[in-house]
Amino acid sequence: MPDVRLVNVTKKFGNVVAVDNISLHIRDREYFSLLGPSGCGKTTLLRLIAGLIKPDSGEIYIGDKLVNDAPPEDRDIGFVFQTFALFPHMNVWENVIYGPRIKGYDMTRANRIGHEVLEMVRLHERLDAYPNELSGGMMQRLAVARALAAGAKILLLDEPLGQLDAKVRNELRYEIRRMAKDLELTAIHVTHDQAEAMAMSDRIAVMRKGKILQVGTPQELYTNPKNLFVANFIGGSNFLEGYIIEAKGEAAVIELRGGLRFKAINRGMNVGDRVVLAIKPETLTMQRHGRSGEANLFNGIIKRVTFEGTTIRYEVELENQDTVLVVTPSLTCEWFTTGEKVIVSFRPENAHVFPYPEAGLRAEISVE
Amino acid sequence: MRWKKLTIAVDRLSSRSSVRHGIYVSALIAFFTLILLPPLLGVVIKSGAMYGVLGKSEIVSRALTAIANSLIIALIVSVLNLVAGLPMAWLIARGKSKWLNVLDTIADLPFIVPTAVLGYSLLLFWSEPAGLSAFFDGSVIPPGILLVALLHFAFSFPVVVRVLVGALLDYKMEYELASRTLGAPPITAVRTVTLEIIKPSIIAAFTLAFARSLSETGATMMVAGKAFENGAVFIQNMKNAYSASPPLVSQAEYEGAAAFASILLIALSCIIFAAIRFMGTRFRLSFQRTWPTTERKLSYSKAVITRNAITLAIFFLIVIIPSLFVALPAVEALFTESFPKALTGAPPWNDYWESIARSYSVGVIVTILDIIIGLPMAVVVARKRLGKSSSILNILVDIPIIIPSVALGASLRFFWKETLAYVPEIWLLIFAHMAITYPYFVRSMAAAIERISVELEEASRTLGAKPFGVFRTIIFPLTKYSLFSGAIIVFTRSVSETGATLAVTDLKTAPVVLVNWVKGGIPVSPAEVGLGCGFLIVISFVILLTLRLIVRGKGRY
Ligand SMILES: Nc1ncnc2c1ncn2[C@@H]1O[C@H](COP(=O)(O)OP(=O)(O)O)[C@@H](O)[C@H]1O
Ligand SMILES: [Mg+2]
């Protein structure tokens, strides 16, 4: 069965280490995303799996087979290119049956497959159209159909939705995932769009500078980021800097700027450590009245309000001049206005404590 | 900064339709007056003489046989050129080794050797005791049809490789990769996708090889032997018979025969080219047929090595070594007093160095002018900017290289020397060279532009690019290798051209000097002939290699 396993895979282009000693297991029939900022090596990793380029070192397995030296046509893969790469000299039908014909299937079988996949992507009425006569969404579906018709067990998609407008993109997210699931394919999807990765994937690998920082389900990455970069890249976070002033068993107290006290869950920190708290904006709540000045309850002033439809986004300046972002659902929560004084409350279990990075906070979360 | 301002200004200018039309019209006028008319006018004016020979069945049947020979050789040689040139172009364009730049430049060399010298070199190599024949009894290949075919193969091979390499480098690899991921082994991917997409360039390469094979005279004469005649040789033989004393044929017979053969060759070629273009767009190397196992076998390891080995063997044994054989004595000459004598420029070397300088300067000027007047033309032809007439224009572009060079020379002389005698000689030379090099540039450039989807251009227009901006940002980046290839062909062709040069001017270019040496016009030793060819080859090699390294820059992709 087609699971994909990478063991210590490295690929360099001159001085650039595009893929840096990556090990990864993508399970059979899993919808897996490679997520990361542009230039982090996602495409390179995908091309390594496809066999379009060869690793400098490390092993790549598809199923139980070591495929390092197997050419792309022997890997049972379908590759959907970012630019689609539909053959301009062939019409929809010819593009789709290209794979079956190339593999030497007889005409009847090729025809059957062709009709099946075109039916599936709803292009069976455009058989005679040439790629340049199709809309973006259609070209995208044709690209997927062509890969499927070739009998791919593993579907590799390189930013497949990158060239489409927002509405089509959202529709196709579900459509592509559904197809992959219906056909029981292993899908590896490259994207820089975390919302897309979250919506489509069973699991996601977050990449940065040729390395994988964390692999997990969308929920895991969201609720339990393993480092500052992931905390920021997936869903965004508020970052507050401070020092540990108490550490007893599970509990730790952190002193933030301006002497504010923050109670957090201790994960092996020591008194005196410099730390960064990462807190998702959606986990914060605000009240107009109540106790304040205690741990995790801070006074603030609303500086800016953005209505985003389903949510409202507040920029709040805390009493110590740190600014935090608070996002609340727009219909089930109270509304606040600019200039209002509020009390912001933080829950210890939603605050992730990380050691202050050597390179500085900015550098650590930057997507460069 | 200033550069940027300039491009913005030019962009803006180009959005005025008057400016755009002005450019196209100037390019057209330049084409008709400088490129098409001079070679054609002489032929047209003498066409009346044709009727005089139509009644003479002996001359007519001789002409027809010769023309049939021309067509057969041109057809076979161009097809073989494509068959051998594609794997070679493939190797150069897709290989990883840095040495391929060197190989790529070596591939240009047969084009640098003046054709007459090339003919002499092949003759030496294949037929004379000095060459291969030393190891056998008698000539390995005596002068005749086979040697003519070998010669034509050798001098068109660089053009075919050049045009195809340009096309392959400009081509978007993703199509081929897509095909691979769909299950096609490399050869299948190339056959069903790449070749289809670069078809315009394949047709262009074929056309250029075909045309050149029809028209080349000087070298063909040398290797044709006594019995064999193709169209060009026939005209030359008639001319020789007329200039013999006493003349063996009358002036009317010579001129009539020349006009008859030239016009027939031009007409037939036009029909053939039109047919190829027509079929080319309809005919598909269909993927309805596949040979998965065979093609897979041919795609890998042993087969690839074998293929590359055969390609290189053909290239070196049939093209390079015979073409450069004449320069071989140069190696010996390095250790004799000929070498210092050559370097110090003692006679006859003073003439030689002067001619070399002249050849290269003319080559550079011709290349620049061809690019200036050829680019708009390539756009007109590729984008059919003139509607229906574009197709006709497309065929007219090739005419200067279809006309047999004797007839061409006579025509150019008539036009430039007898009609416009007050033009400075050096300009006559430049104009004459432009006429014969222009088709190479336009042909390879138009083919490259044709491949770019019109949509891309439109997209860029809708994004606000002005017409020149479209050229700068879309067409140029996507065709720059083809442009470079075209420029190289023009430059090398200009540096090696002999016949047209002799026809219009007394100024001596390097090939003229060398041909004179080869023919014993002044007493020089074989070592000196070798040195003369050797310098030309080495200097050209260095120039081309340098250019190539600059153009290709650091990364190949
Ligand atoms: N063919 C190549 N030659 C040289 N450098 C490359 C090549 N392909 C990718 N790179 C470099 O490798 C790094 C990773 O690129 P890529 O895998 O395309 O990133 P992503 O797809 O995540 O945007 C980049 O720095 C890029 O410039
Ligand atoms: Mg990418």
Coordinates of N, CA and C and ligand atoms in Angstrom, one line a residue, chain A residues 38-39 41-44 82 158-159 190, ligand 2:
Chain A
S38 N 6.8 30.7 1.6 CA 7.4 30.5 0.3 C 9.0 30.4 0.4
G39 N 9.5 29.4 -0.4 CA 11.0 29.3 -0.4 C 11.5 28.3 0.7
G41 N 11.1 25.1 0.8 CA 11.5 23.8 0.3 C 10.4 22.8 0.1
K42 N 9.1 23.3 0.1 CA 8.0 22.4 -0.1 C 8.0 21.8 -1.5
T43 N 8.1 22.6 -2.5 CA 8.1 22.1 -3.8 C 9.3 21.1 -4.0
T44 N 10.4 21.5 -3.5 CA 11.6 20.6 -3.7 C 11.3 19.2 -3.0
Q82 N 1.7 23.5 -10.2 CA 1.2 24.8 -9.8 C 0.6 25.5 -11.0
D158 N 1.1 20.5 -6.0 CA 1.9 21.6 -5.7 C 1.1 22.9 -5.8
E159 N 0.8 23.5 -4.7 CA -0.1 24.7 -4.6 C -1.2 24.6 -5.7
V190 N 0.9 20.6 -1.2 CA 1.8 21.7 -0.8 C 1.1 23.0 -0.9
Ligands
MG2 MG 6.7 26.0 -4.4

